[in-house]
Amino acid sequence: MKKLLVTGGLGFIGSYFVDLALKRGFYVINVDKKTYAARTDVDFDGRDHYEFIEEDISTMTHIPPGVDYVVNFAAESHVDNSIHANEAFYNSNIGGVYNILELIRAKDETDRPILFHISTDEVYGTAHAGSFTEEDKLLPSNPYSATKAAAEQLIFGWRHTHGIKAIICRSCNNYGFGQYPEKLLAKTIEFLLNGKKMTVHGDGTYLREWIYAEDNCEGLLAVLEKGEEGQVYNISSGEEHSVMDAVRMVVEAMGMKEEDAVVHIPNRPGQDLRYSVDCSKARALGWAPKTTLKEYIPEYIRLYKEKLGIAE
Ligand SMILES: NC(=O)c1ccc[n+]([C@@H]2O[C@H](COP(=O)([O-])OP(=O)(O)OC[C@H]3O[C@@H](n4cnc5c(N)ncnc54)[C@H](O)[C@@H]3O)[C@@H](O)[C@H]2O)c1
């Protein structure tokens, strides 16, 4: 049985990953600091082959023996927050990765896990045309993506100099139940269900690629099981919608009119116009996403109503 030390496994994507990894027969040690973004509605305690450690990845002092992979989701993840106050981003997203690399380096070479690091399509910056491949250079545009790109550079340096084994996955924009309601779709559903108008930065025409968190995690596990050490893999869906179109899908699914549901606010500084990555390398491992945003939104709204105790 492979042993994974998953960091940030109480977060949005991490929680989908822990669930899937346990179902697939991995042993999971979940290390999470329980920030405001950690889910309080998931409970893996009591599941077989699962342990939880409440700890900050930037200050933890050891990695238990026998761990095959450190799967690093733990991060500050909300771009807006990174614009207003970025110390926590620096500490967790860069300092946390630095600490993990050093903890792996301190281990006996026979007991060194592979660092399986979760990065983002945002590290490439705006895709003016076409889609970025893994070979393209990193050109982050906001403090969040800058910390994610910096973490990747640490990993490359530690791998080259100290022989730390690593794989990096750069995922596109995830959606799904359990996301903290600062993120676009969770916020839209929560605001509209609470009778508030959703706020959209600028005109909302900037494009994102959308992937269901479970599809993303299936892709990550495909890379973990079949990918090559030392490689970078883009994980995406090819499903591109503007932010405004994604919000419109929710508004329409709720039977509302856009003018009653949306208010535009000044655009976010550093806004990227379009993210797009080519994920043929990951797809060559036999993985493909199964869900589309349009299909998932009614289910997303239903789950949200259930959470808020609103009758159908
Ligand atoms: N959400 C997306 O669309 C998306 C897209 C691409 C990549 N990513 C990356 O995926 C990862 C997970 O994103 P998410 O949206 O699930 O994030 P999230 O904010 O929902 O969850 C982050 C989790 O990490 C934990 N955490 C934060 N700092 C920590 C620290 N220093 N030590 C230990 N635990 C800590 C939090 O308590 C939380 O449970 C991040 O690395 C993010 O950069 C996210």
Coordinates of C-alpha atoms and ligand atoms in Angstrom, one line a residue:
M1 CA 0.0 0.0 0.0
K2 CA 1.5 3.4 -1.1
K3 CA 1.6 6.0 1.7
L4 CA 0.8 9.6 0.8
L5 CA 1.3 12.6 3.0
V6 CA -1.3 15.0 1.6
T7 CA -1.0 18.6 2.7
G8 CA -4.1 20.8 2.6
G9 CA -6.4 17.8 2.5
L10 CA -9.2 19.6 4.3
G11 CA -9.2 22.3 1.6
F12 CA -11.5 22.3 -1.4
I13 CA -9.4 20.2 -3.9
G14 CA -7.4 18.4 -1.3
S15 CA -10.7 17.0 0.2
Y16 CA -11.7 15.5 -3.1
F17 CA -8.2 14.1 -3.5
V18 CA -8.1 12.5 0.0
D19 CA -11.5 10.9 -0.6
L20 CA -10.4 9.5 -4.0
A21 CA -7.0 8.3 -2.7
L22 CA -8.6 6.5 0.2
K23 CA -11.1 4.8 -2.2
R24 CA -8.2 3.8 -4.4
G25 CA -6.4 2.1 -1.5
F26 CA -3.7 4.6 -0.6
Y27 CA -2.7 5.2 3.0
V28 CA -3.3 8.9 3.6
I29 CA -1.7 11.2 6.3
N30 CA -3.5 14.5 6.0
V31 CA -1.5 17.6 7.2
D32 CA -3.6 20.7 7.4
K33 CA -3.3 23.9 9.4
K34 CA -7.1 24.4 9.3
T35 CA -7.1 28.0 7.9
Y36 CA -10.5 29.7 7.3
A37 CA -10.6 27.8 3.9
A38 CA -10.5 24.3 5.4
R39 CA -13.8 22.5 5.0
T40 CA -15.7 21.8 8.2
D41 CA -18.2 19.5 6.5
V42 CA -15.9 16.7 5.6
D43 CA -14.9 14.0 8.1
F44 CA -12.3 11.5 7.1
D45 CA -11.6 10.5 10.7
G46 CA -12.6 6.9 11.2
R47 CA -11.9 5.9 7.6
D48 CA -9.4 3.1 7.3
H49 CA -5.8 4.0 6.5
Y50 CA -6.2 7.6 7.4
E51 CA -4.5 9.9 9.9
F52 CA -4.8 13.6 10.5
I53 CA -2.1 16.0 11.7
E54 CA -3.0 19.6 12.4
E55 CA 0.2 21.4 11.4
D56 CA 1.6 24.3 9.3
I57 CA 3.7 23.1 6.4
S58 CA 6.1 26.0 6.8
T59 CA 6.9 25.0 10.4
M60 CA 6.4 21.3 10.6
T61 CA 9.5 19.5 11.8
H62 CA 9.4 16.0 10.2
I63 CA 7.9 13.8 7.6
P64 CA 7.0 10.4 9.0
P65 CA 9.0 7.3 7.8
G66 CA 7.7 5.3 4.8
V67 CA 6.0 8.1 3.0
D68 CA 6.1 7.5 -0.8
Y69 CA 4.8 10.9 -1.9
V70 CA 4.2 14.3 -0.3
V71 CA 1.2 15.6 -2.3
N72 CA 1.3 19.3 -1.6
F73 CA -2.0 21.1 -1.9
A74 CA -1.6 23.4 1.1
A75 CA -1.5 27.0 0.1
E76 CA -3.3 30.3 0.3
S77 CA -5.3 30.1 -2.8
H78 CA -7.4 33.3 -3.3
V79 CA -6.1 35.9 -5.7
D80 CA -8.0 38.8 -4.2
N81 CA -6.6 38.1 -0.7
S82 CA -3.1 38.0 -2.2
I83 CA -3.6 41.5 -3.5
H84 CA -4.5 43.0 -0.2
A85 CA -2.2 41.1 2.2
N86 CA 0.3 38.7 1.0
E87 CA 2.4 37.6 3.9
A88 CA 0.5 34.4 4.5
F89 CA 0.9 33.6 0.7
Y90 CA 4.7 34.1 1.1
N91 CA 4.8 31.9 4.2
S92 CA 2.6 29.0 3.1
N93 CA 3.1 29.0 -0.7
I94 CA 6.9 29.6 -0.7
G95 CA 8.1 29.0 2.9
G96 CA 5.9 25.9 3.1
V97 CA 7.5 24.4 -0.1
Y98 CA 11.0 25.4 1.1
N99 CA 10.4 23.6 4.4
I100 CA 9.0 20.5 2.7
L101 CA 12.1 20.4 0.4
E102 CA 14.4 20.7 3.3
L103 CA 12.6 18.0 5.3
I104 CA 12.9 15.6 2.4
R105 CA 16.6 16.5 1.9
A106 CA 17.2 15.8 5.6
K107 CA 16.0 12.3 5.3
D108 CA 18.0 9.2 4.6
E109 CA 18.1 8.8 0.8
T110 CA 16.4 5.4 1.1
D111 CA 13.4 7.1 2.8
R112 CA 12.9 10.2 0.6
P113 CA 9.4 10.7 -0.7
I114 CA 8.7 12.2 -4.1
L115 CA 7.3 15.7 -3.9
F116 CA 4.1 15.8 -5.9
H117 CA 3.4 19.5 -6.0
I118 CA 0.1 21.1 -7.0
S119 CA 0.6 24.3 -9.0
T120 CA -1.7 26.3 -11.2
D121 CA -2.2 27.4 -14.8
E122 CA -1.9 30.9 -13.5
V123 CA 1.9 30.6 -13.4
Y124 CA 2.0 31.1 -17.2
G125 CA 0.1 34.4 -17.1
T126 CA -2.2 35.5 -19.9
A127 CA -2.5 33.2 -22.9
H128 CA -3.0 35.7 -25.7
A129 CA -3.4 33.0 -28.3
G130 CA -3.3 29.2 -28.2
S131 CA -2.6 27.2 -25.1
F132 CA 0.6 27.0 -23.0
T133 CA 2.5 23.7 -22.9
E134 CA 4.7 22.6 -20.0
E135 CA 7.7 24.0 -21.8
D136 CA 6.5 27.6 -21.8
K137 CA 8.0 30.1 -19.5
L138 CA 6.4 31.2 -16.2
L139 CA 5.2 34.8 -16.3
P140 CA 2.9 35.2 -13.3
S141 CA 0.8 38.4 -13.1
N142 CA -0.5 38.6 -9.5
P143 CA 1.0 38.0 -6.0
Y144 CA -0.8 34.6 -5.7
S145 CA 0.5 33.2 -9.0
A146 CA 4.0 34.7 -8.3
T147 CA 4.2 32.7 -5.1
K148 CA 3.1 29.6 -6.9
A149 CA 5.7 30.2 -9.6
A150 CA 8.4 30.9 -7.0
A151 CA 7.6 27.5 -5.3
E152 CA 8.1 25.7 -8.6
Q153 CA 11.5 27.4 -9.1
L154 CA 12.6 26.2 -5.6
I155 CA 11.5 22.7 -6.6
F156 CA 13.5 22.8 -9.8
G157 CA 16.6 24.1 -8.0
W158 CA 16.4 21.6 -5.1
R159 CA 15.9 18.7 -7.6
H160 CA 18.8 19.7 -9.8
T161 CA 21.2 20.4 -6.9
H162 CA 20.1 18.0 -4.2
G163 CA 18.4 15.2 -6.2
I164 CA 15.0 15.7 -4.6
K165 CA 12.5 13.8 -6.7
A166 CA 9.5 15.8 -7.8
I167 CA 6.5 16.0 -10.2
I168 CA 4.6 19.2 -10.7
C169 CA 1.0 19.5 -11.9
R170 CA -0.5 22.8 -13.1
S171 CA -4.3 22.7 -12.9
C172 CA -6.8 25.0 -14.4
N173 CA -9.7 26.6 -12.5
N174 CA -11.6 24.1 -10.4
Y175 CA -15.2 24.1 -9.4
G176 CA -17.4 21.9 -7.2
F177 CA -19.3 21.7 -4.0
G178 CA -17.1 22.5 -1.0
Q179 CA -15.3 25.4 -2.4
Y180 CA -15.0 28.4 0.0
P181 CA -17.5 31.0 -1.0
E182 CA -14.9 33.6 -1.8
K183 CA -14.4 31.8 -5.2
L184 CA -16.6 32.7 -8.1
L185 CA -19.2 30.0 -8.5
A186 CA -19.6 29.2 -4.8
K187 CA -20.0 32.9 -4.1
T188 CA -22.5 33.4 -6.9
I189 CA -24.7 30.5 -5.7
E190 CA -24.5 31.6 -2.1
F191 CA -25.2 35.3 -2.8
L192 CA -28.1 34.5 -5.1
L193 CA -29.6 32.0 -2.6
N194 CA -29.3 34.7 0.1
G195 CA -31.0 37.4 -2.1
K196 CA -27.8 39.3 -2.8
K197 CA -26.5 40.3 -6.1
M198 CA -23.2 38.7 -7.3
T199 CA -20.3 41.0 -7.8
V200 CA -18.3 40.6 -11.0
H201 CA -14.9 42.2 -11.5
G202 CA -15.0 44.6 -14.6
D203 CA -17.0 43.3 -17.5
G204 CA -16.2 39.6 -16.7
T205 CA -15.1 38.9 -20.3
Y206 CA -11.8 37.3 -19.2
L207 CA -11.5 33.6 -20.0
R208 CA -10.8 30.7 -17.8
E209 CA -10.7 26.9 -18.3
W210 CA -13.0 25.1 -15.9
I211 CA -12.6 21.7 -14.4
Y212 CA -14.6 19.7 -11.9
A213 CA -12.5 19.1 -8.8
E214 CA -13.1 15.3 -9.0
D215 CA -11.9 15.3 -12.6
N216 CA -8.9 17.2 -11.6
C217 CA -8.1 14.8 -8.8
E218 CA -8.6 11.8 -11.2
G219 CA -6.0 13.5 -13.5
L220 CA -3.6 14.1 -10.6
L221 CA -3.8 10.4 -9.5
A222 CA -3.3 9.3 -13.1
V223 CA -0.1 11.4 -13.1
L224 CA 1.0 10.1 -9.7
E225 CA 0.5 6.5 -10.8
K226 CA 1.7 6.7 -14.4
G227 CA 3.6 10.0 -14.8
E228 CA 7.4 10.4 -14.9
E229 CA 9.5 11.8 -12.1
G230 CA 11.0 15.2 -12.9
Q231 CA 8.2 16.1 -15.3
V232 CA 5.6 18.9 -15.3
Y233 CA 2.0 18.1 -16.3
N234 CA -0.8 20.5 -17.2
I235 CA -4.2 19.4 -16.0
S236 CA -7.2 21.0 -17.8
S237 CA -10.5 20.4 -19.4
G238 CA -10.4 22.4 -22.6
E239 CA -13.8 23.9 -21.4
E240 CA -13.3 27.6 -21.8
H241 CA -15.9 30.1 -20.6
S242 CA -15.6 33.8 -19.6
V243 CA -16.2 34.5 -16.0
M244 CA -19.5 36.3 -16.9
D245 CA -20.7 33.3 -18.9
A246 CA -20.0 31.0 -16.0
V247 CA -22.0 33.4 -13.7
R248 CA -24.8 33.5 -16.3
M249 CA -25.1 29.7 -16.2
V250 CA -25.9 29.9 -12.5
V251 CA -28.3 32.8 -12.9
E252 CA -30.2 31.0 -15.7
A253 CA -30.2 27.7 -13.8
M254 CA -31.9 29.6 -10.9
G255 CA -34.4 31.1 -13.3
M256 CA -33.3 34.7 -12.6
K257 CA -32.6 37.7 -14.9
E258 CA -29.0 38.9 -15.2
E259 CA -29.9 42.5 -14.2
D260 CA -31.5 41.3 -11.0
A261 CA -28.6 39.0 -10.1
V262 CA -25.3 40.7 -11.0
V263 CA -23.5 43.9 -10.2
H264 CA -20.2 44.9 -11.8
I265 CA -17.4 46.2 -9.6
P266 CA -14.0 47.7 -10.6
N267 CA -11.7 45.2 -12.1
R268 CA -9.0 43.4 -10.1
P269 CA -5.5 44.8 -10.6
G270 CA -3.3 42.4 -12.4
Q271 CA -6.2 40.6 -14.0
D272 CA -5.2 38.0 -16.6
L273 CA -7.3 38.1 -19.8
R274 CA -7.1 34.4 -20.5
Y275 CA -5.7 31.2 -19.0
S276 CA -5.4 28.2 -21.3
V277 CA -3.1 25.1 -21.1
D278 CA -2.5 22.2 -23.4
C279 CA -3.0 19.0 -21.3
S280 CA -2.2 16.4 -24.0
K281 CA 0.8 15.1 -21.9
A282 CA -1.6 14.2 -19.0
R283 CA -4.2 12.9 -21.4
A284 CA -1.7 10.6 -23.0
L285 CA -1.7 8.7 -19.6
G286 CA -5.2 7.6 -20.3
W287 CA -7.1 10.3 -18.3
A288 CA -9.9 12.6 -19.5
P289 CA -12.3 14.8 -17.6
K290 CA -15.9 13.5 -17.5
T291 CA -18.0 16.5 -16.3
T292 CA -18.9 19.8 -17.9
L293 CA -19.7 23.0 -16.0
K294 CA -23.2 23.3 -17.6
E295 CA -24.0 19.7 -16.5
Y296 CA -22.7 20.2 -13.0
I297 CA -24.3 23.6 -12.1
P298 CA -27.9 22.2 -11.3
E299 CA -26.3 19.7 -9.0
Y300 CA -24.1 22.3 -7.4
I301 CA -27.2 24.5 -6.7
R302 CA -29.0 21.5 -5.3
L303 CA -26.2 20.6 -2.9
Y304 CA -25.9 24.3 -1.9
K305 CA -29.6 24.5 -1.1
E306 CA -29.3 21.3 1.0
K307 CA -26.4 22.8 2.9
L308 CA -28.3 26.0 3.6
G309 CA -31.5 24.1 4.5
I310 CA -33.5 25.6 1.6
A311 CA -36.3 23.5 0.2
E312 CA -36.2 22.6 -3.5
Ligands
LIG1 N1 -8.9 26.3 -6.7 C1 -8.4 26.2 -7.9 O1 -9.1 26.4 -8.9 C2 -7.0 25.8 -8.1 C3 -6.5 25.7 -9.4 C4 -5.2 25.3 -9.7 C5 -4.4 25.1 -8.6 N2 -4.8 25.2 -7.3 C6 -3.9 24.8 -6.2 O2 -4.5 23.7 -5.6 C7 -4.2 23.8 -4.2 C8 -5.5 23.7 -3.4 O3 -6.4 24.7 -3.8 P1 -7.8 24.9 -3.1 O4 -8.6 25.7 -3.9 O5 -8.3 23.6 -2.7 O6 -7.4 25.7 -1.8 P2 -8.2 26.0 -0.4 O7 -7.9 27.4 -0.1 O8 -9.6 25.6 -0.6 O9 -7.6 25.0 0.6 C9 -6.3 25.1 1.1 C10 -6.1 24.2 2.3 O10 -4.7 24.2 2.7 C11 -4.6 24.5 4.1 N3 -3.5 25.3 4.3 C12 -3.2 26.5 3.9 N4 -2.0 26.9 4.3 C13 -1.4 25.9 5.0 C14 -0.2 25.7 5.7 N5 0.7 26.6 5.7 N6 0.0 24.5 6.3 C15 -0.9 23.5 6.3 N7 -2.1 23.7 5.7 C16 -2.4 24.8 5.0 C17 -5.9 25.2 4.5 O11 -6.3 25.0 5.8 C18 -6.9 24.5 3.5 O12 -7.5 23.3 4.1 C19 -3.4 25.1 -3.9 O13 -2.1 24.8 -3.9 C20 -3.8 25.9 -5.2 O14 -2.7 26.8 -5.5 C21 -6.1 25.6 -7.1

